[in-house]
Protein backbone atom coordinates (compact mmCIF):
# COMPACT_ATOMS: atom_id res chain seq x y z
CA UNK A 1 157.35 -125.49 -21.26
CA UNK A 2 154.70 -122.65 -20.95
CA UNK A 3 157.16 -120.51 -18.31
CA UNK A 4 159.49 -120.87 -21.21
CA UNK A 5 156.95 -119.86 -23.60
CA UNK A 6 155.77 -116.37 -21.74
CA UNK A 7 160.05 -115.92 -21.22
CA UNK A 8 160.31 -116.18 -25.23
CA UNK A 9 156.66 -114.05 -25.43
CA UNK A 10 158.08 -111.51 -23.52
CA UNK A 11 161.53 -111.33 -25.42
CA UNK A 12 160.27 -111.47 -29.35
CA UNK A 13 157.46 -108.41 -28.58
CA UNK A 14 160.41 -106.16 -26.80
CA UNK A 15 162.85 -107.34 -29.66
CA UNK A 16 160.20 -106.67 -32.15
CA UNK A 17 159.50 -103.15 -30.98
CA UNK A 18 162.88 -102.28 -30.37
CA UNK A 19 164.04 -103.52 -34.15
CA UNK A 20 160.53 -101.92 -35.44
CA UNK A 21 161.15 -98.50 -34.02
CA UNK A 22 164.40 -97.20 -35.43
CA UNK A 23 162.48 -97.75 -38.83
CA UNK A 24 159.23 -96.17 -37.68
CA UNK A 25 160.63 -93.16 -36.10
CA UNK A 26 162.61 -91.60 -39.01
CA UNK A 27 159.44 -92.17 -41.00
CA UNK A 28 156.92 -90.50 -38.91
CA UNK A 29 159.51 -87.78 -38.45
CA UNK A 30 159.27 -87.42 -42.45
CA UNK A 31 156.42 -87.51 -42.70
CA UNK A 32 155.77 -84.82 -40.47
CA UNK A 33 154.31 -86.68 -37.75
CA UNK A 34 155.21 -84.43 -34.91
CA UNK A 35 154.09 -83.79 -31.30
CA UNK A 36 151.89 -80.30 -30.92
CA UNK A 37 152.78 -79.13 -27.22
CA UNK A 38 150.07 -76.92 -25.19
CA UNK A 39 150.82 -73.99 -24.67
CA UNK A 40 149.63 -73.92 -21.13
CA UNK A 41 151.84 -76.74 -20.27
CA UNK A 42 154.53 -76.92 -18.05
CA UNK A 43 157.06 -74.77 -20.07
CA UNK A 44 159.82 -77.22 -19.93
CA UNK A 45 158.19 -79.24 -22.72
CA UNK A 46 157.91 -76.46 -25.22
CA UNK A 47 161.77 -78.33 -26.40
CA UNK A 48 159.26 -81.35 -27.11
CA UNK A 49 157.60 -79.69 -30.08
CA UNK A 50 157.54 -81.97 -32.94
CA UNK A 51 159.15 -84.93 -31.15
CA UNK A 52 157.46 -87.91 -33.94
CA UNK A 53 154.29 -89.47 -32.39
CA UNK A 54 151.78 -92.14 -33.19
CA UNK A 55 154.51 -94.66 -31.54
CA UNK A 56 152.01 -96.29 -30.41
CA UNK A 57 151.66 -97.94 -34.34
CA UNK A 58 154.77 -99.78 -32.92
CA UNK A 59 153.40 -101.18 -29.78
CA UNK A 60 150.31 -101.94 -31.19
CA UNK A 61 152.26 -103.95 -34.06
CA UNK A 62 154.55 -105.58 -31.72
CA UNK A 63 151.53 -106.86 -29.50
CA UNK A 64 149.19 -108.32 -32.09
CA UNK A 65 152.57 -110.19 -33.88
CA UNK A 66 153.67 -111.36 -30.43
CA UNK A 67 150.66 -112.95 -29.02
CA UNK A 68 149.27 -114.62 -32.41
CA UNK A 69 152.64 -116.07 -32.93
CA UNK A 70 153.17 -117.62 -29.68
CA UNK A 71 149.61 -117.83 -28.92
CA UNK A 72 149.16 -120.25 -31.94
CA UNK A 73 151.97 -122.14 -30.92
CA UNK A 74 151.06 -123.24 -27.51
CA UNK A 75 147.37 -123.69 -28.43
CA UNK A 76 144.17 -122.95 -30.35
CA UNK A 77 143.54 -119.49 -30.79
CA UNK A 78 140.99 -118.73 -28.67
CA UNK A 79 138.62 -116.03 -28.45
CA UNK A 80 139.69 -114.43 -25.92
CA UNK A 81 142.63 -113.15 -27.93
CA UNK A 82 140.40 -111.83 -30.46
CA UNK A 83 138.57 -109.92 -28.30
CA UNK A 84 142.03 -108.52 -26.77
CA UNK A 85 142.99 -107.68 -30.51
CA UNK A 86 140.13 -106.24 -31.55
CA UNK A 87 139.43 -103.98 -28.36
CA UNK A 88 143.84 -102.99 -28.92
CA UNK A 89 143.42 -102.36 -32.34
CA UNK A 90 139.93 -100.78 -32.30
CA UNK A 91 140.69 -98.19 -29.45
CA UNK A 92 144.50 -97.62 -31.72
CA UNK A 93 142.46 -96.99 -34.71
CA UNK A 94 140.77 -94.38 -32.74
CA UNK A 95 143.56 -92.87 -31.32
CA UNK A 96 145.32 -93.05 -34.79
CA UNK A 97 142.21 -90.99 -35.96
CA UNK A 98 143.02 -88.85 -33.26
CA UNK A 99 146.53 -87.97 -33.37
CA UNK A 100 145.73 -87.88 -37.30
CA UNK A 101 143.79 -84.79 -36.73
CA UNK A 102 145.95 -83.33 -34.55
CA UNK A 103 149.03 -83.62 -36.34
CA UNK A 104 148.12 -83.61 -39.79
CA UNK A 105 145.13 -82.12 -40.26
CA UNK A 106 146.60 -79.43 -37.36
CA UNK A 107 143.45 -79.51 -35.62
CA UNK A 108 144.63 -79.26 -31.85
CA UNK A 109 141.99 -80.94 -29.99
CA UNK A 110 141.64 -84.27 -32.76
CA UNK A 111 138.71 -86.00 -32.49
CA UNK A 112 135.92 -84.32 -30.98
CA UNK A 113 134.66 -85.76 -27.46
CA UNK A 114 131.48 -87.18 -28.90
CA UNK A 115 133.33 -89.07 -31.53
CA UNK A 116 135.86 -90.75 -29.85
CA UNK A 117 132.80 -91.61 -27.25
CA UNK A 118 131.06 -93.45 -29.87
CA UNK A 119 133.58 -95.31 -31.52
CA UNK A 120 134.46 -96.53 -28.07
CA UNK A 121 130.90 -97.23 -26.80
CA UNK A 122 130.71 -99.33 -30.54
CA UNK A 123 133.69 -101.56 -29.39
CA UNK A 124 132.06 -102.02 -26.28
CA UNK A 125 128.92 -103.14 -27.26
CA UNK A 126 130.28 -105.85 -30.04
CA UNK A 127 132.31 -106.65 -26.65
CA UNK A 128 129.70 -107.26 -24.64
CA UNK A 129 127.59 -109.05 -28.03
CA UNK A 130 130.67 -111.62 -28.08
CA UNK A 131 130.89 -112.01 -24.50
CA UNK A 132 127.42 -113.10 -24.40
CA UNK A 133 127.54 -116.23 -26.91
CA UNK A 134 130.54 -117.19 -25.29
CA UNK A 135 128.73 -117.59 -22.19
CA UNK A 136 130.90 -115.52 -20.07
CA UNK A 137 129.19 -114.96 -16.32
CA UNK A 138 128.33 -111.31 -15.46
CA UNK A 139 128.83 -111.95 -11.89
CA UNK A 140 131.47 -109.40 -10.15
CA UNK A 141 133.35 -110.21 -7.66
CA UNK A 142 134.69 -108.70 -4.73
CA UNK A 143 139.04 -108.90 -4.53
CA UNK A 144 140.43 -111.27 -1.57
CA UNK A 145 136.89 -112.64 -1.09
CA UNK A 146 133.94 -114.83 -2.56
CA UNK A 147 131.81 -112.29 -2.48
CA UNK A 148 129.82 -111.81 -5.53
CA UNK A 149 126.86 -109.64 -7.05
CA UNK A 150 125.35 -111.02 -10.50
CA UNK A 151 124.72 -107.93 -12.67
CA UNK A 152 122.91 -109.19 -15.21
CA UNK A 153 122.22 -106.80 -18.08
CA UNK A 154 124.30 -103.89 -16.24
CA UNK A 155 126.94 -105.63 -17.13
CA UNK A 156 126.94 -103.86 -20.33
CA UNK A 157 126.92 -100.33 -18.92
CA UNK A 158 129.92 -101.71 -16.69
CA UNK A 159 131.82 -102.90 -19.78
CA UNK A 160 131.11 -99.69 -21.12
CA UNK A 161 132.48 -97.87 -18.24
CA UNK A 162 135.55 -100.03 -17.91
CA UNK A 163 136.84 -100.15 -21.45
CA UNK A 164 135.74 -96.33 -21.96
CA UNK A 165 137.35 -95.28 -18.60
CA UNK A 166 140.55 -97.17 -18.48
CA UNK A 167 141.44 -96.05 -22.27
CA UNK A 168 141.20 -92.17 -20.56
CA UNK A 169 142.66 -92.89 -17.47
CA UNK A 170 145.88 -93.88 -19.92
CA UNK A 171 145.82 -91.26 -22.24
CA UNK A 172 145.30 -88.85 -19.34
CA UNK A 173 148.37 -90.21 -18.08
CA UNK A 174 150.32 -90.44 -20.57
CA UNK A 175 152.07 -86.77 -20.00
CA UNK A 176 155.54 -87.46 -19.84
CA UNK A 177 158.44 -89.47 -21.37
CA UNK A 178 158.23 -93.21 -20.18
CA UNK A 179 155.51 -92.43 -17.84
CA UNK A 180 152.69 -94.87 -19.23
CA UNK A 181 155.05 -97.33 -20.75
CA UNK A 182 156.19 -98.08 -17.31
CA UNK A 183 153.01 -97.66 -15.57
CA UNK A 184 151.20 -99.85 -18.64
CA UNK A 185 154.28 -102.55 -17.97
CA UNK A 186 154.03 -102.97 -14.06
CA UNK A 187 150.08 -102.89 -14.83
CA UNK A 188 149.96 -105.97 -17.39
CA UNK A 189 153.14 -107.29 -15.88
CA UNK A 190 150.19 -108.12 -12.70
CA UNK A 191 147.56 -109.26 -14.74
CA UNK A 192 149.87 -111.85 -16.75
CA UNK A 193 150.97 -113.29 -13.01
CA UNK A 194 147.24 -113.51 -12.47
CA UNK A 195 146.03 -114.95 -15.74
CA UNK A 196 148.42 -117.92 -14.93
CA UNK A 197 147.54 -118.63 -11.97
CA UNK A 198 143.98 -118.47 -13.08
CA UNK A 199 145.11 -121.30 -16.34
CA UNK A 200 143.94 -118.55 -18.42
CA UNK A 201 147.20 -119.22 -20.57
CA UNK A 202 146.44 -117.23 -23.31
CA UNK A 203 145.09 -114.21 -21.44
CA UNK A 204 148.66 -114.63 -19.91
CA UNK A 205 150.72 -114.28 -23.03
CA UNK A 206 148.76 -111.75 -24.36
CA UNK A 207 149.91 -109.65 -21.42
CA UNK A 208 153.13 -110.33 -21.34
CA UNK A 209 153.55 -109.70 -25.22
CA UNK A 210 152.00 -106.21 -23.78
CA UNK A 211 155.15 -106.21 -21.26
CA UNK A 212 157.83 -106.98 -23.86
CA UNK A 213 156.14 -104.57 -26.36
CA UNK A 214 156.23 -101.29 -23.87
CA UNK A 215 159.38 -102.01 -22.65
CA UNK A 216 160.70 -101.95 -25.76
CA UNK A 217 159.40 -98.62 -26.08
CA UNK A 218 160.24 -97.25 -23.27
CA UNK A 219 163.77 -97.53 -24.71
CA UNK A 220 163.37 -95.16 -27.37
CA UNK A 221 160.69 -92.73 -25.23
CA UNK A 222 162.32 -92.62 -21.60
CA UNK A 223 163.32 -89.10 -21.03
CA UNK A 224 164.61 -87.53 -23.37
CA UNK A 225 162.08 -89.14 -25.08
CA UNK A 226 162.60 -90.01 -29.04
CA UNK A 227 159.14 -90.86 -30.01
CA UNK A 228 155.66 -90.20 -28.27
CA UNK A 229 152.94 -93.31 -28.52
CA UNK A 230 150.17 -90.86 -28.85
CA UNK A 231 146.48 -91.81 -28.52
CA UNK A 232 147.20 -94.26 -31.14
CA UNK A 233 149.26 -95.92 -27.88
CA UNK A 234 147.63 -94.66 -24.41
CA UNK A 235 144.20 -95.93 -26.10
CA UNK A 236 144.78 -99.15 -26.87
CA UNK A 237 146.86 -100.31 -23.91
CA UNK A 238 143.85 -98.52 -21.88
CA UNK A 239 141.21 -100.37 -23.23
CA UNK A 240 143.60 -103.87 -23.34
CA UNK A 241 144.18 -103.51 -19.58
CA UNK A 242 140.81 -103.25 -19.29
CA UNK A 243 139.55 -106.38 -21.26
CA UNK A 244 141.92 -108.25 -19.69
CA UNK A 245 140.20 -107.09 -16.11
CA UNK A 246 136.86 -108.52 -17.58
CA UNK A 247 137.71 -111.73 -19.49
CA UNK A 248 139.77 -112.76 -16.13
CA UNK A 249 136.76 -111.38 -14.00
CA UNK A 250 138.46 -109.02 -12.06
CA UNK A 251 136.45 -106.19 -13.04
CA UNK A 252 136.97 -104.05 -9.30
CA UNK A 253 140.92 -105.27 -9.36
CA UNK A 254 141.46 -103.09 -12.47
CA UNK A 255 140.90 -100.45 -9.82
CA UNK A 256 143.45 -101.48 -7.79
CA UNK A 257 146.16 -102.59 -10.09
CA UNK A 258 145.66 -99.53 -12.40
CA UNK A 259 145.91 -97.35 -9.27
CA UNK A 260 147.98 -94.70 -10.70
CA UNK A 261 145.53 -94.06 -13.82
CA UNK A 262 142.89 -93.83 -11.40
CA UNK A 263 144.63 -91.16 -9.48
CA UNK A 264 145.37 -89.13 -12.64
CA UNK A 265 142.26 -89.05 -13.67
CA UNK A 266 140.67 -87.91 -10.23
CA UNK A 267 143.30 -85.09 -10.20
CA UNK A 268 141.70 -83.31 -13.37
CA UNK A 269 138.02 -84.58 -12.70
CA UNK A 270 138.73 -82.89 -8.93
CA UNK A 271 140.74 -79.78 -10.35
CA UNK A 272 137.68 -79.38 -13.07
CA UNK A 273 134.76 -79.34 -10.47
CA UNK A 274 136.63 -77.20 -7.99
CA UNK A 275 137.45 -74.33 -11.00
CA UNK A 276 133.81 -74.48 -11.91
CA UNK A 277 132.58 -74.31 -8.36
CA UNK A 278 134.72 -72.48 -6.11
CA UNK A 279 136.65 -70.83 -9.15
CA UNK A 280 139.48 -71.99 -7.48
CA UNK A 281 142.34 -74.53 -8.59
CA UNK A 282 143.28 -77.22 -6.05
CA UNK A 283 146.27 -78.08 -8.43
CA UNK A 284 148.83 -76.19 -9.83
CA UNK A 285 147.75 -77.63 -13.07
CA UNK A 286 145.99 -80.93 -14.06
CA UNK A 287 146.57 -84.22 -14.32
CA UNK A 288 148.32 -85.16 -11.48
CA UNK A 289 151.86 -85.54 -12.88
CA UNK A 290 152.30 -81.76 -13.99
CA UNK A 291 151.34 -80.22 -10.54
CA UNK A 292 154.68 -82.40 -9.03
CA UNK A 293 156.42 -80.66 -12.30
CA UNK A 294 155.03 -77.40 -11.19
CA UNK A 295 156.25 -77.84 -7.81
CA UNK A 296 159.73 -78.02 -9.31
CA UNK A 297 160.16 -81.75 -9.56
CA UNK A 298 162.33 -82.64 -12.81
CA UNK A 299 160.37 -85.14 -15.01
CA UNK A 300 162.44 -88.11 -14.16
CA UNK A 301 161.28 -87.83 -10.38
CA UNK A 302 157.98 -87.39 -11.06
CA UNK A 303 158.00 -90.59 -13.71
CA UNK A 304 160.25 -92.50 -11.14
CA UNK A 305 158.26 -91.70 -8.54
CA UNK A 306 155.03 -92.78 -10.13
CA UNK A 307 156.25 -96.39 -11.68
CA UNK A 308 157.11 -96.83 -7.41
CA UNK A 309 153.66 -95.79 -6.65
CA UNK A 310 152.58 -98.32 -9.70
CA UNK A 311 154.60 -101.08 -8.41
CA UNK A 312 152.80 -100.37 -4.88
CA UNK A 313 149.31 -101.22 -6.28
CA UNK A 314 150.32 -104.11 -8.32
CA UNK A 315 151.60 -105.75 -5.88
CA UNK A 316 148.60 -104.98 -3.47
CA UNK A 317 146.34 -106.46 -6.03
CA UNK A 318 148.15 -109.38 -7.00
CA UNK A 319 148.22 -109.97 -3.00
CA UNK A 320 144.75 -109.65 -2.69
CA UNK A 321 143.93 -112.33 -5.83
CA UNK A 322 146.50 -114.68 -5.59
CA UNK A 323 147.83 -114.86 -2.09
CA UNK A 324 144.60 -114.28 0.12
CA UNK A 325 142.28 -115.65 -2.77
C-alpha cells in the first residue's frame, strides 16, 4: 500500500508541474519576468536573455500540494512535514525576493548578501527552536558506522551551516538548463530510498513529491530550456535537501549524496581565493560547470556529464546507509 502510495506521490507532483507550467510560463513571460544573463558569462547564453524565470513558483507549488495531499492520506500530518514546508517555502520566498529584484526592480545582483543571510539564518533558528520541543537528538553520526559525537548546542551553528550552505551550493549550481533539476532529482530520489528504509514514511513522500515535481520541470527547462526556476527554485530545493539530511540524521551524508553541489561550490570558493592571492585564475571561469563550457564542451555534455557524476554519489551514499549500515 505505501510503495503504491510514493508511485502515485511521485506521479500527481510531476503531473501537477507539468499541467501547472504551460499556464505559468506564458504568464511570467507577460509579465516580464525574464532571465538577465551576465555579461561575463560563457557567451553562448547571451540567446538566453529573457528566457521567463521564477519557475521555481511551480516546483515549489507542485511540492507543498503533493506531499500534504498524500501525506494526509496515509497518516497524520506530522511535523516533520511542516518543517520541510516551511524551510521550502521560506528559502522560495527568499529567492522570490531575489529574482524580484533582479528582474523587476532590474537590480542585477537582487538581494544583497547580508539580506538573504539573515532571512536564512531566521529560518534556521525557528528550525532549530522546533527541533528542540520535538525532542530531536543532536547527536551526528558518522555514515556506514555507529560512530557518534553529541553536539549539543553546536548543533545550531551546524543547522545553520547546513540549511545556509546547501541552499548556495544549489543556486550556485544551478547554471545551466536541466542541470539542478536533475542533480536535485537523483539527490532526493536517495534520500526518499533512505527515509523508507529508516520508517520515516513521511520524510519519504515528501521527497519523492520533490522527485515528481523537478522532473516535471525538467521537461519544460532541459536544454533549450523554456523556463528558468530561479532562486525562487535552487533555494528552496537547497535548503529541503538539507532538512531532510537533519530530520533523518544524516547530517555528514548530505555531503556525500549532494556531492556535485559540493564540488560547485569549491570551484568558485577555490577560483576566489586563488584570484585574490596569487592573482591568478585556476578556472577558466567559476562555478565548476562553465570552465567544462569554456573548454568547449556543449551544455548538454557538461549537464549529462554531471547528473552521471550525481548518480555516482547517490549511490555511494545510499551504499554506505543502507547496505553497510
Amino acid at each position: 500500500m505505501l510503495e503504491q502510495g510514493l508511485l502515485f506521490t511521485l506521479l500527481l507532483s510531476f503531473l501537477l508541474t507539468v499541467f501547472l507550467s504551460p499556464i505559468f510560463i506564458p504568464f511570467l513571460r507577460k509579465l516580464k519576468f525574464g532571465q538577465s544573463i551576465r555579461e561575463e558569462g560563457p557567451k553562448s547564453h547571451q540567446k538566453k536573455t529573457g528566457t521567463p524565470t521564477m519557475g521555481g513558483l511551480v516546483i515549489i507549488l507542485s511540492i507543498v500540494l503533493s506531499s500534504l495531499v498524500m501525506a494526509g492520506q496515509f497518516q497524520n500530518i506530522g511535523v516533520e512535514v511542516w518543517l520541510l514546508l516551511l524551510v521550502t517555502v521560506g528559502f522560495g520566498l527568499l529567492g522570490f525576493l531575489d529574482d524580484y529584484i533582479k528582474v523587476v526592480k532590474k537590480r542585477n545582483l537582487g538581494l544583497t548578501s547580508k539580506q538573504k543571510f539573515l532571512g536564512q539564518v531566521a529560518i534556521s533558528v525557528i528550525v532549530y527552536v522546533v527541533l528542540q520541543q520535538t525532542g530531536l537528538s543532536t547527536e551526528v553520526h558518522l555514515p556506514g558506522t555507529n560512530f557518534a559525537v553529541d553536539f549539543g548546542w553546536l548543533y545550531l551553528p551546524l543547522i545553520i551551516v547546513m540549511l545556509v550552505g546547501a541552499s548556495n551550493a544549489v543556486n550556485l549550481t544551478d547554471g545551466l538548463d536541466g542541470l539542478v533539476a536533475g542533480t536535485a532529482a537523483v539527490a532526493f530520489g536517495s534520500f526518499a530510498i533512505i527515509a523508507y528504509s529508516t520508517d520515516m514514511l513521511t520524510v519519504s513522500l515528501f521527497s519523492i513529491a520533490v522527485v515528481g515535481s523537478v522532473l516535471g520541470f525538467l521537461v519544460f527547462n532541459a536544454h533549450p530550456a523554456k523556463v528558468f526556476m530561479g532562486d525562487t527554485g535552487s533555494l528552496a530545493l537547497g535548503g529541503a535537501l538539507a532538512m531532510i539530511a537533519i530530520l533523518t540524521k544524516m547530517e555528514l551524508l548530505l555531503v556525500v549524496i549532494g556531492g556535485v553541489f559540493v564540488i560547485e561550490t569549491l570551484s568558485v570558493i577555490i577560483q576566489v581565493i586563488s584570484f585574490k592571492t596569487r592573482g591568478k585564475r585556476v578556472f577558466k571561469m567559476s562555478p565548476l560547470h562553465h570552465h567544462y563550457e569554456l573548454s568547449g564542451w556543449s551544455e548538454w555534455r557538461v549537464v549529462v556529464t554531471f547528473w552521471l557524476i550525481g548518480i555516482i554519489f547517490a549511490i555511494t551514499g545510499v551504499y554506505l546507509e543502507v547496505w553497510i549500515s
